[in-house]
Amino acid sequence: MERILFGDNQFFAVNHISDEKSRAQAIKFKNDSAILKTLDYAMDAGINTFMCTTHDRISNICDFIREHPQQYSNFSIYPCMPYAHKYANAVTELGVVGTLKEYVPGNFFGSLFKGGMAYLSKDYLSIMELLIDAEMKMFKGIKTPVIFLQNVITDLLLGLGMTDVLKAFHNYVIKKYNAEPGFITMNLPRLLTVLNEAGIQNPIICASINKAGFRMSGGKKTYEELLHTKKVRVVAMQVLAGGAISAKEALEYVCSLPNIESILFGASSQGNIQETVSLIHQYDQGITSRKAG
Amino acid sequence: MVNVALIGAGKMGISHLAILGAHPDVQVTGVSDTSKMVVDAFRKFSKFPCYTDYEKMLDEAPADAVFVAVPTKYHAVMVKKVLEKGKHVFAEKPLCLTVGEGQELVELAASKKLVNQVGYHNKFVGTFRELKRIVDSGDLGEIFHFAGEAYGPVVTRPKQGNWRADPSEGGGCLMDYASHVIDLINYTLGPITAVKGAVLKPLYSKNVEDSVSALLELSSKVTGILLVNWSDITYRKMSTSVTIQGSKGKIICDANELKVYFNTEETPAGYTRGWNVKYVTDLTEQVDFYLRGEEYSAQIDYFIKAIQKKVPNTINNFQSAWQTDKVISLIKNNTTL
């Protein structure tokens, strides 16, 4: 994975600290051209990986990328699935079973329902595979070397103790997409323990890591200890803690930690993108030269 | 260790189960649901003992407490059964369909001395907790006016869904969305005692209202408005906010940010004259396990601690949820669908 990954929250009005800013972002990125322009800024700053949720609008971005192969020859996308609010809102409206009926493609689900027989483990896992395929459709022909499971699903399965489903996601991503599976979580220490117990070694895990300790369940100390002692490929997200701490302070902290393979951030303006990238490089070099010295 | 069973593994039930499953002081001793597909999934992939009949579960599963996360219509009978078995109860909101049913549960829980809580999770959101603290400090001066609002994209097309589209089961935007705002106003500003006018309006739905507009009066005679709409596609998820204007300041608060303006130098500690902005990131306490929001874990933790007698059973108890049910009833009776 590249050191810096570009995120998509700003494009889809995801702002953890302000509804007003969310709306401003929704207005700013109303047109796909605004998203593409911001991706250009990220590429200009040397970032070639876009980590994004499987939001409907991403399929338009994918169309553009496919139509301009030369421009995006070095470009990769790390899909994060599913776009959870789509399902969450559907569950409120249609219920759990109704939502599955709505979103599982083909006749598979209908035929299961008519049977009235006991559901087998493989039936559920087949449903999961169909849902993954449905979410992956938009990325056809685009490099997706890492595919992530969104935190709401990872953490739901983690809390329910459904480790076999996490493992099934892991195996299916490798088998079907020849990609590396990743897990987004707000509960890094617990998830790593569970994945290791399930035989998944050195997994890719994307988690909140920031100086403020925001959304680091179990505490910042536990995270720091884990980063120093465990084998895991971490993508640090929410490094700015939703904007609660200054960019300098935030990035200096995250760059000083071991075992963080990548840093994920999103920004709307060219200035912010450039500033963040150069700060990460600056702190990375500082650490390298200190080590060398 | 507190043994906990759960009735109703739907949207909220599954979320509660995951948090309970990760809680260090909780053992999940039973899950019941009427959907074969859901129960089979838990049988295959989880270690929770599963039941399709909740009464059988209540008889067999060793439980100190039971979570009831079924459609509102069933709360009265199911919660009553759980209380009669001598078990503490966490029920989803709203408490009941009628004021009479709710009163019976409030009285039963009190007479049995059992811990009782309802899932109005906003009270565990850092910004709303701070809102309550500021209002209680009196630094906003005399309260002139308030507005409670909630918007979200639940019903955004003319399609009938599940029980939430059926008024007799507790469906509709008033019970589902507006109840949160009413509860928050009751808690923050004191009880709503009169509804001066209300309009419940279907937008896409056939049988239930998709929006609620009401003019409310508190016991202190302060008045304000309630504006709720779950058919607003411009929101990504539910967004709840409260605005309060007083003689010495004004506060605008949602689940992410709290903006408060003080006209004078008399402010709570940490605030100054003029605008102050605080983010949920500054106001949120760490939880041991996170799913969808700290408040969901915090409310469950509070319930478990109340059973362990570490905290009083005061926030979101049946009594306070029943107050909210009473306001829902006032709004319903003020209007016709």
XYZ file of C-alpha atoms in Angstrom:
630
model
C 0.000 0.000 0.000
C 1.143 3.560 -0.636
C 2.065 5.723 2.330
C -0.771 8.176 1.683
C -4.297 7.218 0.638
C -6.945 9.704 -0.414
C -10.375 9.297 1.181
C -13.855 10.240 0.014
C -15.794 11.457 3.070
C -15.690 15.054 1.866
C -17.408 14.077 -1.393
C -20.394 12.505 0.299
C -21.131 15.000 3.030
C -19.591 12.845 5.736
C -18.360 15.235 8.357
C -17.934 14.003 11.889
C -18.162 17.355 13.565
C -20.577 19.563 11.679
C -23.853 19.142 9.810
C -23.360 22.597 8.343
C -20.012 21.600 6.836
C -21.642 18.421 5.565
C -24.174 20.445 3.627
C -21.525 22.798 2.281
C -19.610 19.765 1.018
C -22.716 18.283 -0.577
C -23.197 21.560 -2.440
C -19.544 21.834 -3.442
C -19.414 18.291 -4.787
C -22.818 18.261 -6.430
C -21.243 17.596 -9.819
C -18.933 14.693 -10.540
C -16.538 17.096 -12.218
C -15.811 18.635 -8.806
C -14.892 15.209 -7.445
C -12.669 14.459 -10.440
C -10.947 17.809 -10.088
C -10.168 17.121 -6.445
C -8.838 13.680 -7.368
C -6.547 15.471 -9.835
C -5.237 17.635 -7.003
C -4.522 14.490 -5.013
C -2.692 12.909 -7.965
C -0.726 16.126 -8.482
C 0.374 15.809 -4.867
C 1.614 12.284 -5.616
C -1.284 10.237 -4.247
C -2.362 7.413 -6.547
C -4.774 5.509 -4.339
C -8.365 6.495 -3.767
C -10.026 4.686 -0.876
C -13.745 5.082 -1.295
C -17.080 3.736 -0.200
C -19.289 1.961 -2.724
C -21.581 4.965 -2.988
C -23.739 5.111 -6.131
C -21.907 8.180 -7.372
C -18.564 6.395 -7.382
C -19.753 4.426 -10.389
C -19.724 7.660 -12.438
C -16.168 8.303 -11.299
C -15.271 4.746 -12.323
C -16.786 5.347 -15.774
C -14.569 8.391 -16.208
C -11.477 6.496 -15.089
C -12.203 3.701 -17.575
C -12.686 6.253 -20.349
C -9.305 7.870 -19.609
C -6.952 4.932 -19.105
C -3.752 6.874 -19.760
C -4.515 9.592 -17.259
C -5.217 7.001 -14.581
C -2.648 4.369 -15.533
C -1.078 4.410 -12.061
C -4.327 4.874 -10.252
C -5.877 2.349 -7.852
C -9.081 2.277 -5.904
C -9.550 0.576 -2.552
C -13.319 -0.027 -2.396
C -14.911 0.012 1.066
C -18.161 -1.852 1.234
C -21.008 -1.606 1.795
C -22.242 1.974 1.686
C -23.920 1.331 5.010
C -26.500 4.123 5.133
C -28.170 2.753 2.031
C -28.831 -0.488 3.899
C -29.483 1.103 7.288
C -32.187 3.357 5.889
C -33.616 0.418 3.961
C -33.747 -1.715 7.112
C -35.751 1.017 8.859
C -38.150 1.078 5.930
C -38.281 -2.579 4.887
C -36.927 -4.660 7.764
C -33.929 -7.008 7.645
C -35.496 -9.589 5.335
C -37.135 -6.939 3.145
C -33.786 -5.215 2.669
C -32.102 -8.445 1.605
C -34.925 -9.093 -0.861
C -34.399 -5.629 -2.257
C -30.628 -5.764 -2.632
C -29.593 -9.371 -3.204
C -29.456 -9.629 -6.996
C -31.105 -12.315 -9.075
C -33.579 -15.000 -8.059
C -31.393 -16.596 -5.452
C -33.176 -15.059 -2.518
C -36.651 -15.632 -3.873
C -36.019 -19.321 -4.349
C -34.639 -19.608 -0.828
C -37.751 -18.017 0.554
C -40.189 -20.291 -1.180
C -38.481 -23.383 0.179
C -39.367 -22.845 3.830
C -36.491 -25.149 4.762
C -33.715 -24.464 7.229
C -31.098 -22.054 6.006
C -27.628 -23.475 5.770
C -24.411 -21.625 6.558
C -23.503 -21.689 2.891
C -26.774 -19.987 2.003
C -25.875 -16.992 4.145
C -22.357 -16.883 2.815
C -23.710 -17.080 -0.739
C -25.884 -14.073 0.013
C -22.802 -12.254 1.271
C -20.870 -13.168 -1.870
C -23.700 -11.931 -4.088
C -23.758 -8.656 -2.187
C -19.986 -8.267 -2.552
C -20.264 -8.939 -6.289
C -23.059 -6.378 -6.579
C -20.932 -3.751 -4.830
C -17.845 -4.614 -6.900
C -19.614 -4.336 -10.253
C -18.847 -0.642 -10.666
C -15.084 -1.217 -10.373
C -14.815 -3.632 -13.295
C -11.600 -2.985 -15.224
C -10.123 -0.769 -12.508
C -7.261 -1.820 -10.247
C -8.647 -2.686 -6.792
C -5.698 -4.300 -5.011
C -7.256 -3.967 -1.553
C -10.958 -4.360 -0.743
C -12.232 -3.223 2.642
C -15.209 -4.169 4.755
C -16.745 -1.040 6.304
C -16.475 -0.593 10.049
C -20.186 -0.801 10.791
C -20.266 -4.336 9.380
C -16.845 -5.404 10.687
C -17.707 -4.201 14.178
C -21.220 -5.638 14.079
C -19.832 -9.080 13.206
C -17.088 -8.619 15.787
C -19.582 -7.860 18.566
C -21.847 -10.727 17.536
C -18.905 -13.105 17.547
C -19.512 -14.000 13.898
C -15.855 -14.543 13.106
C -16.648 -17.073 10.377
C -18.350 -14.359 8.348
C -15.315 -12.064 8.660
C -13.189 -14.967 7.531
C -15.526 -15.707 4.635
C -15.214 -12.092 3.447
C -11.446 -12.400 3.717
C -11.303 -15.618 1.711
C -13.772 -14.520 -0.947
C -11.915 -11.287 -1.689
C -8.727 -13.255 -2.249
C -10.380 -16.003 -4.282
C -12.729 -13.986 -6.478
C -10.926 -10.659 -6.839
C -7.312 -11.662 -6.345
C -7.102 -8.727 -3.975
C -6.014 -8.230 -0.396
C -8.870 -8.045 2.098
C -8.931 -5.214 4.597
C -11.097 -4.456 7.584
C -12.150 -1.027 8.797
C -12.891 -0.923 12.512
C -13.310 1.325 15.523
C -12.130 -1.545 17.716
C -8.621 -2.378 16.507
C -7.293 -4.324 19.512
C -10.324 -6.613 19.744
C -10.477 -7.160 15.975
C -6.805 -8.050 15.665
C -7.102 -10.614 18.451
C -10.152 -12.202 16.829
C -8.611 -12.273 13.328
C -5.392 -13.801 14.658
C -7.389 -16.469 16.500
C -9.188 -17.221 13.234
C -5.826 -17.819 11.578
C -5.630 -14.518 9.703
C -2.094 -13.265 10.261
C -0.759 -9.766 9.605
C -4.099 -8.428 8.357
C -4.709 -5.036 6.788
C -6.762 -3.031 9.282
C -7.924 0.546 8.908
C -8.686 2.216 12.228
C -9.045 5.593 13.885
C -5.650 6.652 15.146
C -5.188 10.162 16.411
C -3.563 12.160 19.146
C -6.930 13.000 20.714
C -7.752 9.303 21.277
C -11.017 9.843 19.379
C -12.817 6.611 18.453
C -9.923 4.473 19.691
C -12.043 2.006 21.648
C -10.223 0.486 24.545
C -7.982 3.534 24.803
C -5.071 5.196 23.046
C -2.497 3.398 25.213
C -3.759 -0.032 24.142
C -3.484 1.045 20.494
C 0.044 2.372 20.917
C 1.147 -0.795 22.663
C -0.397 -2.902 19.905
C 1.397 -0.902 17.202
C 4.707 -1.472 18.974
C 4.289 -5.189 19.562
C 1.884 -6.815 17.075
C 2.110 -7.854 13.449
C -0.506 -5.877 11.573
C -0.616 -3.593 8.528
C -2.416 -0.512 9.734
C -4.101 2.224 7.738
C -4.597 5.177 10.084
C -7.823 7.069 9.530
C -9.456 10.002 11.334
C -5.932 11.187 12.061
C -7.246 14.738 12.489
C -9.919 13.479 14.934
C -12.606 15.164 12.842
C -10.683 18.435 12.884
C -10.436 18.619 16.665
C -6.644 18.968 16.618
C -4.311 20.962 14.379
C -3.023 19.221 11.271
C 0.616 19.622 12.331
C 0.135 18.167 15.764
C -2.063 15.399 14.386
C 0.301 14.301 11.620
C 3.432 14.534 13.749
C 1.789 12.128 16.182
C 0.657 9.588 13.609
C 3.966 9.680 11.699
C 5.830 8.936 14.925
C 4.011 5.635 15.462
C 5.461 2.321 14.241
C 3.606 -0.170 12.052
C 1.412 2.389 10.316
C 1.768 1.451 6.693
C -0.599 4.084 5.313
C -2.305 7.273 6.313
C -5.783 7.963 4.960
C -7.099 11.481 4.731
C -9.630 13.427 2.740
C -9.684 17.107 1.885
C -11.660 19.377 -0.401
C -9.171 22.030 -1.393
C -5.899 21.828 -3.270
C -4.180 23.785 -0.496
C -5.240 21.357 2.222
C -4.248 18.347 0.144
C -0.785 19.745 -0.564
C -0.261 20.839 3.018
C -1.229 17.454 4.446
C 0.955 15.543 2.003
C 3.977 17.737 2.615
C 3.554 17.546 6.390
C 3.432 13.740 6.251
C 6.599 13.675 4.128
C 8.276 16.148 6.438
C 7.536 14.163 9.598
C 8.390 10.855 7.892
C 11.774 12.238 6.828
C 12.383 13.676 10.271
C 11.878 10.242 11.762
C 14.024 8.522 9.134
C 16.876 10.966 9.656
C 16.589 10.679 13.432
C 16.803 6.915 13.081
C 19.796 7.249 10.755
C 21.456 9.682 13.145
C -21.433 -10.920 35.278
C -24.924 -9.811 34.233
C -26.891 -12.374 32.223
C -28.851 -10.706 29.433
C -31.408 -12.032 26.951
C -32.864 -10.170 23.988
C -36.261 -10.279 22.311
C -36.356 -9.003 18.718
C -33.211 -9.176 16.573
C -34.199 -6.458 14.091
C -32.266 -3.300 13.341
C -31.912 -2.073 16.923
C -31.878 -5.538 18.460
C -28.914 -6.698 16.392
C -27.049 -3.511 17.205
C -27.718 -3.984 20.939
C -26.646 -7.624 20.692
C -23.281 -6.748 19.184
C -22.613 -4.228 21.957
C -23.794 -6.680 24.613
C -21.686 -9.417 23.032
C -18.584 -7.255 23.429
C -19.393 -5.974 26.936
C -16.945 -7.320 29.538
C -19.604 -7.566 32.288
C -22.326 -9.174 30.144
C -23.118 -12.736 29.174
C -25.732 -13.060 26.424
C -27.898 -16.000 27.492
C -30.622 -15.914 24.863
C -31.821 -14.318 21.638
C -35.330 -14.675 20.329
C -36.857 -13.571 17.055
C -39.832 -14.660 14.993
C -37.897 -14.600 11.714
C -36.587 -18.063 10.956
C -33.990 -16.608 8.688
C -32.577 -14.353 11.394
C -32.663 -17.046 14.092
C -30.992 -19.568 11.783
C -28.208 -17.069 11.073
C -27.555 -16.647 14.792
C -27.595 -20.417 15.244
C -25.022 -20.909 12.506
C -22.662 -18.043 13.170
C -22.962 -16.902 16.786
C -22.607 -18.623 20.136
C -25.836 -17.138 21.496
C -28.567 -19.605 22.514
C -31.485 -18.975 20.126
C -35.250 -19.162 20.459
C -38.193 -18.537 18.159
C -40.568 -18.267 21.131
C -39.691 -15.492 23.574
C -41.818 -16.975 26.363
C -39.881 -20.197 26.147
C -36.698 -18.159 26.326
C -37.943 -16.322 29.416
C -38.645 -19.696 31.059
C -35.401 -21.377 30.078
C -32.628 -18.823 29.655
C -30.962 -17.650 32.858
C -31.337 -13.880 32.528
C -31.041 -11.032 35.018
C -32.137 -8.549 32.392
C -33.987 -8.588 29.077
C -33.758 -6.237 26.117
C -37.066 -5.771 24.310
C -36.505 -4.498 20.759
C -39.731 -5.439 19.003
C -42.314 -3.242 17.237
C -43.872 -0.811 19.741
C -47.228 -2.568 19.554
C -45.794 -5.551 21.456
C -44.021 -3.569 24.186
C -46.959 -3.540 26.603
C -47.467 -7.286 26.719
C -43.830 -8.380 26.412
C -42.304 -5.905 28.847
C -45.030 -6.793 31.334
C -44.185 -10.482 31.066
C -40.497 -9.766 31.569
C -41.162 -7.623 34.637
C -43.489 -10.260 36.073
C -40.627 -12.738 35.795
C -38.612 -10.372 37.989
C -36.129 -9.320 35.328
C -34.700 -5.862 34.641
C -35.790 -4.385 31.313
C -34.260 -2.284 28.590
C -36.993 -1.467 26.053
C -36.685 0.267 22.712
C -38.431 3.593 22.227
C -41.158 4.708 22.359
C -42.353 2.977 25.511
C -45.940 2.080 24.470
C -48.667 2.878 21.995
C -50.998 4.299 24.653
C -50.591 6.288 27.840
C -52.551 3.680 29.778
C -50.256 0.817 28.763
C -47.188 2.862 29.640
C -48.536 3.762 33.064
C -49.036 0.106 33.873
C -45.388 -0.646 33.004
C -44.089 2.320 35.010
C -46.047 1.150 38.061
C -45.121 -2.498 37.662
C -41.394 -1.755 37.306
C -41.524 0.480 40.376
C -43.420 -2.045 42.507
C -41.031 -4.831 41.509
C -38.028 -2.524 42.117
C -36.505 -3.549 38.791
C -34.132 -1.442 36.712
C -35.978 -0.037 33.702
C -34.610 1.931 30.779
C -35.730 3.024 27.310
C -33.444 3.539 24.302
C -33.550 7.316 23.903
C -29.848 7.358 23.115
C -29.494 11.102 22.467
C -29.090 11.704 26.199
C -25.792 9.829 25.946
C -24.496 12.005 23.094
C -21.744 14.328 24.329
C -23.179 17.503 22.774
C -26.696 16.953 24.125
C -25.274 16.214 27.584
C -23.432 19.517 27.430
C -26.629 21.237 26.215
C -28.425 19.995 29.333
C -25.547 21.155 31.564
C -25.613 24.659 30.071
C -29.398 24.964 30.335
C -29.266 23.768 33.956
C -26.556 26.331 34.752
C -29.080 29.092 34.094
C -26.527 31.053 32.073
C -28.917 31.348 29.117
C -31.107 33.547 31.363
C -34.852 33.463 31.001
C -35.813 30.984 28.255
C -37.827 32.701 25.510
C -38.255 30.071 22.849
C -37.078 26.692 21.623
C -37.127 24.639 18.446
C -36.663 20.887 18.274
C -36.018 19.418 14.846
C -35.180 16.104 13.207
C -34.756 15.244 9.555
C -33.730 12.128 7.727
C -34.176 9.961 4.623
C -36.285 6.989 5.802
C -39.323 7.156 3.519
C -38.315 8.819 0.262
C -40.580 7.080 -2.214
C -44.189 5.909 -2.355
C -43.578 2.364 -1.216
C -45.032 0.609 1.784
C -42.537 -1.145 3.968
C -42.680 -2.937 7.289
C -44.389 -2.250 10.627
C -43.084 1.312 10.609
C -45.669 2.031 7.897
C -48.535 0.713 10.020
C -50.062 3.121 12.533
C -51.566 0.335 14.631
C -48.102 -1.151 15.237
C -46.449 2.106 16.211
C -45.374 3.182 12.748
C -45.045 6.728 11.493
C -42.678 9.593 11.884
C -44.231 10.812 15.155
C -43.520 7.583 17.040
C -40.224 6.847 15.344
C -38.440 10.159 14.744
C -40.346 12.839 16.652
C -40.322 10.819 19.875
C -36.536 11.388 20.075
C -36.933 15.154 19.845
C -39.853 15.294 22.273
C -37.880 13.242 24.756
C -34.864 15.517 24.403
C -36.979 18.656 24.975
C -38.663 17.080 28.019
C -35.269 16.217 29.446
C -33.489 19.466 28.652
C -36.141 22.099 29.274
C -38.750 20.475 31.487
C -41.947 18.689 30.639
C -44.087 19.604 27.656
C -47.586 19.963 29.073
C -49.658 21.337 26.213
C -49.849 21.094 22.442
C -51.203 24.314 20.960
C -51.534 22.916 17.476
C -50.172 20.093 15.376
C -50.156 18.874 11.809
C -49.294 15.278 10.931
C -48.798 14.909 7.243
C -48.166 11.920 4.974
C -45.784 12.821 2.132
C -45.008 9.507 0.445
C -46.687 7.112 2.888
C -50.324 6.122 2.603
C -51.177 5.212 6.170
C -48.773 7.118 8.363
C -47.441 10.627 8.696
C -44.029 11.441 7.231
C -43.817 14.852 8.870
C -44.863 16.407 12.153
C -45.208 20.102 12.899
C -46.378 21.161 16.340
C -46.478 24.121 18.660
C -45.553 23.025 22.174
C -45.838 24.571 25.619
C -43.764 23.586 28.658
C -44.971 23.534 32.277
C -43.010 26.791 32.648
C -45.279 28.272 29.905
C -42.313 28.635 27.565
C -43.364 27.786 24.015
C -41.533 26.376 21.054
C -41.877 24.405 17.863
C -41.345 20.824 16.822
C -40.475 20.170 13.176
C -39.782 16.611 12.134
C -39.625 15.035 8.688
C -38.290 11.589 7.823
C -38.763 12.039 4.083
C -35.935 14.506 3.558
C -33.482 13.075 1.083
C -30.974 15.891 1.605
C -29.903 14.174 4.828
C -27.605 11.164 4.770
C -28.902 9.915 8.123
C -31.110 11.137 10.950
C -30.100 14.564 12.171
C -31.584 15.903 15.402
C -31.142 19.440 16.670
C -32.342 21.718 19.433
C -32.202 25.517 19.388
C -32.906 27.506 22.540
C -33.049 31.259 22.854
C -32.795 32.881 26.265
C -32.387 36.409 27.603
C -28.639 35.942 28.051
C -27.763 33.648 25.210
C -28.706 31.284 22.449
C -27.682 27.707 21.836
C -27.857 25.556 18.714
C -27.039 21.924 19.317
C -26.987 18.743 17.268
C -25.278 15.397 17.725
C -22.027 16.687 16.210
C -21.626 20.231 17.375
C -22.794 22.699 19.964
C -22.791 26.405 19.169
C -23.616 28.785 21.968
C -23.691 32.576 22.089
C -23.563 34.419 25.415
C -24.609 38.082 25.549
C -22.888 38.683 28.871
C -19.718 37.770 30.763
C -21.718 35.365 32.927
C -20.896 32.088 31.237
C -20.240 28.548 32.401
C -16.566 27.629 32.901
C -14.827 27.054 29.585
C -17.071 29.512 27.697
C -16.725 33.208 26.943
C -18.941 36.048 25.775
C -19.953 35.764 22.097
C -19.974 32.574 20.036
C -18.468 29.351 21.367
C -18.270 26.143 19.347
C -17.687 22.700 20.831
C -17.489 19.475 18.887
C -18.656 16.035 19.891
C -15.004 14.998 19.665
C -14.261 17.233 22.668
C -17.301 16.111 24.617
C -17.321 12.354 24.083
C -16.135 9.849 26.616
C -14.263 6.816 25.358
C -16.245 3.583 25.170
C -14.831 0.051 25.339
C -16.574 -1.047 22.166
C -17.808 1.231 19.395
C -20.650 0.546 16.990
C -22.529 3.312 15.117
C -21.912 5.906 17.846
C -20.559 6.105 21.379
C -24.067 6.772 22.701
C -25.312 3.267 21.885
C -22.566 1.681 23.966
C -22.868 4.321 26.696
C -26.600 3.746 27.199
C -26.104 -0.006 27.519
C -23.206 0.511 29.881
C -25.403 2.781 32.003
C -28.136 0.136 32.134
C -25.690 -2.595 33.159
C -24.177 -0.296 35.796
C -27.660 0.468 37.147
C -28.214 -3.277 37.604
C -24.844 -3.462 39.362
C -26.035 -0.512 41.514
C -23.129 1.660 40.365
C -25.379 4.402 38.934
C -28.946 5.463 39.753
C -31.680 4.355 37.350
C -32.628 7.946 36.521
C -31.696 8.657 32.895
C -34.242 7.282 30.391
C -36.248 5.317 32.927
C -39.808 4.238 32.119
C -41.179 7.256 33.952
C -39.342 9.696 31.655
C -40.217 7.701 28.523
C -43.836 7.661 29.643
C -43.758 11.482 29.776
C -42.740 11.352 26.125
C -45.572 8.928 25.335
C -47.973 11.422 26.920
C -46.773 14.202 24.615
C -47.064 11.893 21.591
C -50.642 11.277 22.645
C -51.289 15.022 23.053
C -50.001 15.632 19.529
C -52.103 12.783 18.101
C -55.243 14.017 19.814
C -54.677 17.512 18.545
C -54.881 16.424 14.983
C -56.277 13.846 12.644
C -54.379 11.977 10.001
